[in-house]
XYZ file of C-alpha atoms in Angstrom:
436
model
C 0.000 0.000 0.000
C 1.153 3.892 -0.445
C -0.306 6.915 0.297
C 1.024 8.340 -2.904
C -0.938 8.211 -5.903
C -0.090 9.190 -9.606
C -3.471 9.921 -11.687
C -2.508 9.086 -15.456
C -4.769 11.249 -16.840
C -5.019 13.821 -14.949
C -1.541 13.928 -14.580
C -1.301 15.049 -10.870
C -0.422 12.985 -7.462
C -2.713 12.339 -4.933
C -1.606 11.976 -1.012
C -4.607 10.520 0.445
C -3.276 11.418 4.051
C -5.056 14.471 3.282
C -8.731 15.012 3.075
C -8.871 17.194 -0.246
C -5.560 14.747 -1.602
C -3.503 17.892 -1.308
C -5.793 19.820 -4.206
C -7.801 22.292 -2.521
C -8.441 23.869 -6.211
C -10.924 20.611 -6.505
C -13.371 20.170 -4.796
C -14.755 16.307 -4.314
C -11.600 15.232 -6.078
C -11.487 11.675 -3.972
C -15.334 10.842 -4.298
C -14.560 11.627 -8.358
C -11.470 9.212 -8.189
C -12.673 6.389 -5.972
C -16.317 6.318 -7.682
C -14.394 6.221 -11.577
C -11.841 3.530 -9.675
C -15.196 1.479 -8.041
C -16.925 1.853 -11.289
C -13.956 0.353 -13.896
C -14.084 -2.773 -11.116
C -17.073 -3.753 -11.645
C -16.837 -3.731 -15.516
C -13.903 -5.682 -15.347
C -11.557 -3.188 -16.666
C -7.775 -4.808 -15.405
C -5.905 -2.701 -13.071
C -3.127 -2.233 -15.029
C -5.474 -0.565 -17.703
C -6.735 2.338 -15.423
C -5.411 5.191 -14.263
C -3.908 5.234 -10.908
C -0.576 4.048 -10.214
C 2.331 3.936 -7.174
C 3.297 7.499 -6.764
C 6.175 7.127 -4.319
C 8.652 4.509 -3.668
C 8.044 2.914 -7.375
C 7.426 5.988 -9.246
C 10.847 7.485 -7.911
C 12.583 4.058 -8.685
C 10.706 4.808 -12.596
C 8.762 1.706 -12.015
C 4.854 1.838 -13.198
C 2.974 -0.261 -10.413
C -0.671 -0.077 -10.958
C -3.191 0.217 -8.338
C -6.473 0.392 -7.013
C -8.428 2.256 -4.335
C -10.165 1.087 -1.253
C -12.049 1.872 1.828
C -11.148 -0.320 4.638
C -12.687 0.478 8.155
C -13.250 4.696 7.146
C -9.609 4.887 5.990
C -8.443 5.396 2.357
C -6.002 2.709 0.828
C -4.209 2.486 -2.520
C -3.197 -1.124 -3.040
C -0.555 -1.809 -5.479
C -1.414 -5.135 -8.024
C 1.672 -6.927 -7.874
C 3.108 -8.490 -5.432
C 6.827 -7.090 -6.031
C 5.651 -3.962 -6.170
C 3.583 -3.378 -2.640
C 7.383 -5.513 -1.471
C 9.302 -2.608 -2.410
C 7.692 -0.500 -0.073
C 8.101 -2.872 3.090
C 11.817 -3.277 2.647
C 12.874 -2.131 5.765
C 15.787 0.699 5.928
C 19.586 -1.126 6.276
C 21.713 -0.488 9.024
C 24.355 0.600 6.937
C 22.122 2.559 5.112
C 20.961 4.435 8.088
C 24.745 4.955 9.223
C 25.251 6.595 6.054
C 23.125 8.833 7.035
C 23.565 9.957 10.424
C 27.160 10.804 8.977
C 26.519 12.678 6.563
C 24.524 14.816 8.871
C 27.090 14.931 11.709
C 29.254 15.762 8.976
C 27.539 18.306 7.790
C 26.801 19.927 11.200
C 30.592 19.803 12.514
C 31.203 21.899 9.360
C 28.569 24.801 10.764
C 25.636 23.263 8.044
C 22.411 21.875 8.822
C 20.626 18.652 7.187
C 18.166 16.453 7.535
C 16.906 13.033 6.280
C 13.882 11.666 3.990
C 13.427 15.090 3.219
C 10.613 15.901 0.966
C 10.486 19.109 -1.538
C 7.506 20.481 -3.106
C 8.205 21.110 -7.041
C 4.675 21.851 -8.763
C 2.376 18.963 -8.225
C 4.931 16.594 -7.387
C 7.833 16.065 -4.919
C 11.563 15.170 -4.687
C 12.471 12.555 -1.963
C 15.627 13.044 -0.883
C 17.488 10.133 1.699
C 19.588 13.188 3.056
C 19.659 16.870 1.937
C 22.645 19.382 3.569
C 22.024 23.247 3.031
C 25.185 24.473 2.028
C 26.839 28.108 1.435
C 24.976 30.638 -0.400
C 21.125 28.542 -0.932
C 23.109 25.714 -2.566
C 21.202 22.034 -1.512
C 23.215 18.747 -1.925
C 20.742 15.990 -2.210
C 22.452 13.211 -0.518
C 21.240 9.554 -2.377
C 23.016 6.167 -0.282
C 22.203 3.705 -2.770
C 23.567 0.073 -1.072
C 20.787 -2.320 -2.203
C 20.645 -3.987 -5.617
C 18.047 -3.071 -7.683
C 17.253 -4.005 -11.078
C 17.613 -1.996 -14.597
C 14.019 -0.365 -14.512
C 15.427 0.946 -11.153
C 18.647 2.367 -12.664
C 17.341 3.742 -15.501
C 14.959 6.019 -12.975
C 18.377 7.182 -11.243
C 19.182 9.995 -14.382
C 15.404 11.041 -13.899
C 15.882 11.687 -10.157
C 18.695 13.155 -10.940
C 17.787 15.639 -13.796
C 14.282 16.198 -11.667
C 16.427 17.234 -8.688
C 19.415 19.327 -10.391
C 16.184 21.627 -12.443
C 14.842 22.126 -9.048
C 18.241 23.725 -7.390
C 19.306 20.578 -5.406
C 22.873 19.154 -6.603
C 22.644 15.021 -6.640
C 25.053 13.491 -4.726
C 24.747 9.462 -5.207
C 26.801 7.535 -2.710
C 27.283 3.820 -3.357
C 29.837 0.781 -2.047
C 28.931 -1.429 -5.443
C 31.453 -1.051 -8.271
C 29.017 -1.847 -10.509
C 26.740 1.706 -10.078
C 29.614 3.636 -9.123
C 30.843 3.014 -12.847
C 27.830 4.535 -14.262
C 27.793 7.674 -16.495
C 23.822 8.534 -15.235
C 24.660 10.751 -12.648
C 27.700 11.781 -10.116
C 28.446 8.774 -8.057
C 30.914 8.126 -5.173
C 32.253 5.067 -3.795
C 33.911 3.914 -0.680
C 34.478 -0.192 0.603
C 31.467 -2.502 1.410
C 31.740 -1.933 5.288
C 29.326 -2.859 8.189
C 27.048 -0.273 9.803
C 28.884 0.172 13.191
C 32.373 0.784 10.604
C 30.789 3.665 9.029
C 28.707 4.815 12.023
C 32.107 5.471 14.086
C 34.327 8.455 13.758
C 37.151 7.837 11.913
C 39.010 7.850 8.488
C 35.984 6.613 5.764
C 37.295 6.896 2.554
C 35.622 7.449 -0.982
C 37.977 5.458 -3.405
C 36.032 6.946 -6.966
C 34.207 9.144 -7.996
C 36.640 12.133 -7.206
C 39.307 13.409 -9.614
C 42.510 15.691 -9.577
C 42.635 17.426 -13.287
C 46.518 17.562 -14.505
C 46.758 20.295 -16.865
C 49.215 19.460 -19.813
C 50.446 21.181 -23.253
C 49.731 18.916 -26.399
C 53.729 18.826 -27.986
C 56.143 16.278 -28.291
C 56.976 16.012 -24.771
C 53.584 15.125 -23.391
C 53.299 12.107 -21.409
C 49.473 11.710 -22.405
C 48.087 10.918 -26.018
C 46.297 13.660 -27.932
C 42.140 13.448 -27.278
C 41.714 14.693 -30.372
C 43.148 11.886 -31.994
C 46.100 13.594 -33.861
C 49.780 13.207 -33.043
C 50.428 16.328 -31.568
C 47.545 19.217 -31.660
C 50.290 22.164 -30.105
C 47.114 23.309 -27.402
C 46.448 22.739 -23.645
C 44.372 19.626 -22.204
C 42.990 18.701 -18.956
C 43.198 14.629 -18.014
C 41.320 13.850 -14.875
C 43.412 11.527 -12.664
C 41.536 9.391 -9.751
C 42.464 10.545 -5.643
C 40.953 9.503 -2.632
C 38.849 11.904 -0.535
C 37.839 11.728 2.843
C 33.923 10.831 2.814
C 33.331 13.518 6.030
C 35.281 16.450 3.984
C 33.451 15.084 0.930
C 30.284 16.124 2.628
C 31.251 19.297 4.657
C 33.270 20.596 0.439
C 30.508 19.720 -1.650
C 28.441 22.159 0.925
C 30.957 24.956 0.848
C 31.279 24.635 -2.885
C 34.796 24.169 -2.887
C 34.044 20.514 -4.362
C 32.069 20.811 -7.518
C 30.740 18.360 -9.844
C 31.793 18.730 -13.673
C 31.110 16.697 -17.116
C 33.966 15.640 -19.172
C 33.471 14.701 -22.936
C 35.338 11.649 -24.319
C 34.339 10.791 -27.261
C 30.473 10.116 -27.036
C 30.671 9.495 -23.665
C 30.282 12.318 -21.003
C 31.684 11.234 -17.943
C 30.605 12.926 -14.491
C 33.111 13.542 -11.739
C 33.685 15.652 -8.422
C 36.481 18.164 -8.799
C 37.952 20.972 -6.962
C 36.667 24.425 -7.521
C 39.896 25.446 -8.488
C 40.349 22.665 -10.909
C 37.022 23.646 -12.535
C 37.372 27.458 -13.146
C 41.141 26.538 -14.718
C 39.233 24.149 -16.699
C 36.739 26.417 -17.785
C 39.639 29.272 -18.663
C 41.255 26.327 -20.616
C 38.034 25.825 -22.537
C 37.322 29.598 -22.854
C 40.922 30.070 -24.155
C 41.158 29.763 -28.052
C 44.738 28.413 -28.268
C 45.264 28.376 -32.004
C 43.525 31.597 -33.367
C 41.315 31.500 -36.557
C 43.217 33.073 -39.560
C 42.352 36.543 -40.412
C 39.610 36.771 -43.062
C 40.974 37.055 -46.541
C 38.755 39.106 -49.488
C 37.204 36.202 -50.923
C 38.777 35.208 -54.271
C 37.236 35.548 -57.674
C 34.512 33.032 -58.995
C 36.484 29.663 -59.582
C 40.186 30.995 -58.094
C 42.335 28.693 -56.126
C 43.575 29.380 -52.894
C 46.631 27.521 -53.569
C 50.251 28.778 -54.791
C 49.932 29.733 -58.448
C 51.441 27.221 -60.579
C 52.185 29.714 -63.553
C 55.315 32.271 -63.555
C 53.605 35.728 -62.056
C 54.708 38.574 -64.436
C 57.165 41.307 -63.591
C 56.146 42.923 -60.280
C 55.759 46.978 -59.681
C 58.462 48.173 -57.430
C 56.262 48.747 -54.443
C 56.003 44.816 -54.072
C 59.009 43.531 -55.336
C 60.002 40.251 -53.631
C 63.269 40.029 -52.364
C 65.149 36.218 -52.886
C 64.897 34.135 -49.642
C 69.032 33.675 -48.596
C 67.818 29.711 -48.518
C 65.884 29.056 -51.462
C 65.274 25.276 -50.344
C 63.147 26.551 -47.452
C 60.582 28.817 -49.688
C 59.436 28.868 -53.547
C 61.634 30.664 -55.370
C 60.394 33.975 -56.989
C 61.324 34.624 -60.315
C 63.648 37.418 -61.282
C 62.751 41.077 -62.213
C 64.706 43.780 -64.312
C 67.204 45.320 -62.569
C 65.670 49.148 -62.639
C 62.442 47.875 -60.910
C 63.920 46.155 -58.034
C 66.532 48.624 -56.768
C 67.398 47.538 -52.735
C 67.349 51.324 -52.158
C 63.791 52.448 -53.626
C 61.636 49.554 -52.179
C 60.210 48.765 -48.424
C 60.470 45.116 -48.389
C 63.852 44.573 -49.623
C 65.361 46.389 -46.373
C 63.346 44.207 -44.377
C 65.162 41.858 -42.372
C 66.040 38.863 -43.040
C 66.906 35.685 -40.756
C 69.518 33.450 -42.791
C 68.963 30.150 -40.702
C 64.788 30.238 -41.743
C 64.714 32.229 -44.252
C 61.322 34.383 -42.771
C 61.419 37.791 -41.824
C 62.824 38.494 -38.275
C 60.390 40.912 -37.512
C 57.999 38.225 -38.345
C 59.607 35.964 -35.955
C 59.533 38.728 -33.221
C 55.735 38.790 -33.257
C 54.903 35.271 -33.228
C 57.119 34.560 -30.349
C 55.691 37.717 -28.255
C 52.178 35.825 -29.251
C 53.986 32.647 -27.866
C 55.291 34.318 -24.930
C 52.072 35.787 -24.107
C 49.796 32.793 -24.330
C 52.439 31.112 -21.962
C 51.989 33.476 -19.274
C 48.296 33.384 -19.272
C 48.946 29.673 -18.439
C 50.882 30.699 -15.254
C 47.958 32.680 -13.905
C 45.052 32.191 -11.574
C 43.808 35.260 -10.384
C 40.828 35.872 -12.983
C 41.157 39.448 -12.830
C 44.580 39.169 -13.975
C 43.912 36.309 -16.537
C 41.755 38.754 -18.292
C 44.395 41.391 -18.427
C 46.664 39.101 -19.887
C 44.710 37.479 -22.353
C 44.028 40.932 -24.002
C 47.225 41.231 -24.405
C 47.882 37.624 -25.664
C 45.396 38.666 -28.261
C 46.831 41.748 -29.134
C 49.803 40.341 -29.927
C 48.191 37.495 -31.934
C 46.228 39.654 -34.209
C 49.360 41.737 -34.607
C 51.185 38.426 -35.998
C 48.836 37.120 -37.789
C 48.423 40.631 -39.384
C 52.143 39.908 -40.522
C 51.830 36.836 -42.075
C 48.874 37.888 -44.039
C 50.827 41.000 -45.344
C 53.760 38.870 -46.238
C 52.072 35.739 -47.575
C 50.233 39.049 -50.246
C 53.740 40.003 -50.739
C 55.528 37.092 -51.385
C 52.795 35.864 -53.392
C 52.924 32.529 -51.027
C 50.081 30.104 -49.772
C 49.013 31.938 -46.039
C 48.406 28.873 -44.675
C 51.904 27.752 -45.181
C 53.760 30.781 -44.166
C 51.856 30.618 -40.865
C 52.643 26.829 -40.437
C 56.355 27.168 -41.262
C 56.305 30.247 -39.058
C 54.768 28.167 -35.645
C 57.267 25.729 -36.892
C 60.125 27.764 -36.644
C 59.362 29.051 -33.360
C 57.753 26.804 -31.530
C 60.229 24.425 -32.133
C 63.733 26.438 -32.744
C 66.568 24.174 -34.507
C 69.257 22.870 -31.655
């Protein structure tokens, strides 16, 4: 039996410990429901195939029990029509689950937060049934789940519904668990510590959670990374984040999650978005990392004519005015060479580009070189930082100095009469990784 209903149609829930079933807006609502219930009875309409069903235990668990009403000496009764069903009520609470419990809350309380247990929140017509719920720093709720029984896969596939249902209504899940099996799941964020007996976990003393909590190691994608690129390239040249697994006290677990200094975060890996507890600190560097656009977008080029290539041309360009004369790279292995003008139009001493400075080991520009590793040197700092004041500062400047090179290579790439794409490449090449 419950005292929980869920009406199908009408699409509300019913607590028959109350004499207008918690809808004062309808008046005779339980003669309506019990008469319609009474009446499908005697036609012989099956249970299953009416409209009232478990609107507690089983509906939380995303199991649809179907039921039926009663009178049974002046007191209302919903009885559920399976056996299994009305069973999963009468389970009694575990020891171990109650310790869990009690220490979360004394947790929770030595770190100056109140709690309580079986806690039930009004959201619309409906409530969320929480085993333990901790009021935490500024309005934030962590909704405590100890989940130590087996239960089968209708029951797990209700655990991202309570979850979802609880997170929209400003409670943070929290599912605790000492099986392997959940604490692998992707559904919510789960925690783990050993299979241990009540009076264990009821005493004060070390309790650990063995997963569920990660450290994030921060790394640069080059060819001294000790982790593979995510992106599935051999080296990608920008910043990652690899979550690595720690152990965590279960009592600072509780008393961190409710000073928001431990905050749960989704990771993307492949199609699979795993859920994990992190610092605070871990995730605002991780959202800076995300926010960060390592590799800037080339400048927009005028858009070519109908049917042009963007590639080098493959014909010999004619002669060239003296305003944007090429000058001969010193290494002509390491660029195209350009073909040679008459004498009178390229004069070193009439044209800009021809005193432009030359480095003889790449053969690019040194001024070009200056800006790129300024760009380079920039970006690097903004790694260092953590104050986000100060992170904003510098990554102005880091992209100041990044539109000023790629500025550069645009103007030379016009210039030269070279394919942009592989100026800039060559360029990162040349500085990112200098010749020993």
């Amino acid at each position: 039996m419950a005292n929980v209903v869920w009406h199908r149609k009408l699409r509300i829930l019913l607590d028959l410990t109350r004499d207008d079933l918690d809808h004062p807006e309808l008046p005779g609502l339980w003669e309506t429901v019990y008469k319609t219930d009474r009446f499908y009875g005697r036609l012989g309409v099956p249970v299953s195939e009416r409209d009232l069903q478990c609107g507690g235990v089983c509906r939380d668990m995303g199991v649809e029990a179907p039921m039926h009403l009663r009178m049974r000496g002046g007191r209302r009764e919903a009885v559920h029509e399976r056996r299994e069903d009305e069973e999963r009520h009468a389970a009694p609470m575990s020891d171990e689950h109650k310790a869990y419990q009690e220490r979360i809350l004394r947790a929770a309380e030595e770190g100056g937060f109140s709690g309580d247990s079986e806690v039930r929140t009004r959201v619309g017509r409906s409530w969320i049934q929480t085993d333990t719920l901790v009021e935490g720093a500024d309005g934030r709720c962590i909704g405590w789940e100890v989940q130590l029984s087996t239960i089968d896969q209708s029951g797990l596939r209700g655990v991202r519904a309570r979850a979802a249902k609880a997170a929209k209504n400003g409670i943070t899940p929290a599912w605790h668990t000492d099986r392997a099996a959940y604490a692998q799941r992707n559904d919510t964020h789960w925690t783990r510590s050993d299979h241990l007996p009540a009076y264990v976990i009821a005493r004060t003393g070390d309790l650990r959670i063995v997963s569920g909590f990660r450290t994030l190691d921060f790394w640069h994608c080059d060819s001294r990374a000790l982790y593979p690129c995510p992106n599935g390239i051999r080296r990608c040249g920008k910043a990652h984040a690899t979550p690595k697994p720690r152990d965590v006290l279960f009592d600072d677990m509780v008393r961190q999650t409710a000073a928001s200094t431990i905050v749960p975060i989704q990771l993307r890996a492949g199609t699979t978005v795993h859920r994990y507890w992190v610092t605070s600190a871990d995730r605002d560097r991780l959202d800076d990392l995300h926010s960060d656009d390592t590799r800037l977008p080339p400048e927009r080029e005028a858009a070519p004519a109908n049917g042009a290539s963007r590639n080098r041309p493959t014909c010999q360009p004619a002669a060239v005015p003296s305003s944007t004369a090429p000058t001969p790279p010193s290494r002509p292995g390491l660029l195209p060479p350009q073909p040679s003008a008459p004498a009178i139009e390229t004069e070193p001493a009439t044209t800009e580009h021809s005193r432009q400075a030359t480095d003889n080991t790449t053969g690019l520009p040194s001024d070009l070189i200056a800006l790129q590793q300024a760009a380079d040197d920039a970006h690097a700092q903004l790694q260092h930082l953590h104050d986000h004041h100060e992170r904003d500062l510098q990554r102005q400047v880091w992209r100041e100095a990044a539109a000023a090179a790629q500025t550069a290579v645009t103007h030379y790439a016009r210039t030269k009469r070279l394919n942009r794409y592989e100026v800039e490449a060559r360029l990162r090449r040349v500085v990112r990784r200098p010749a020993r």
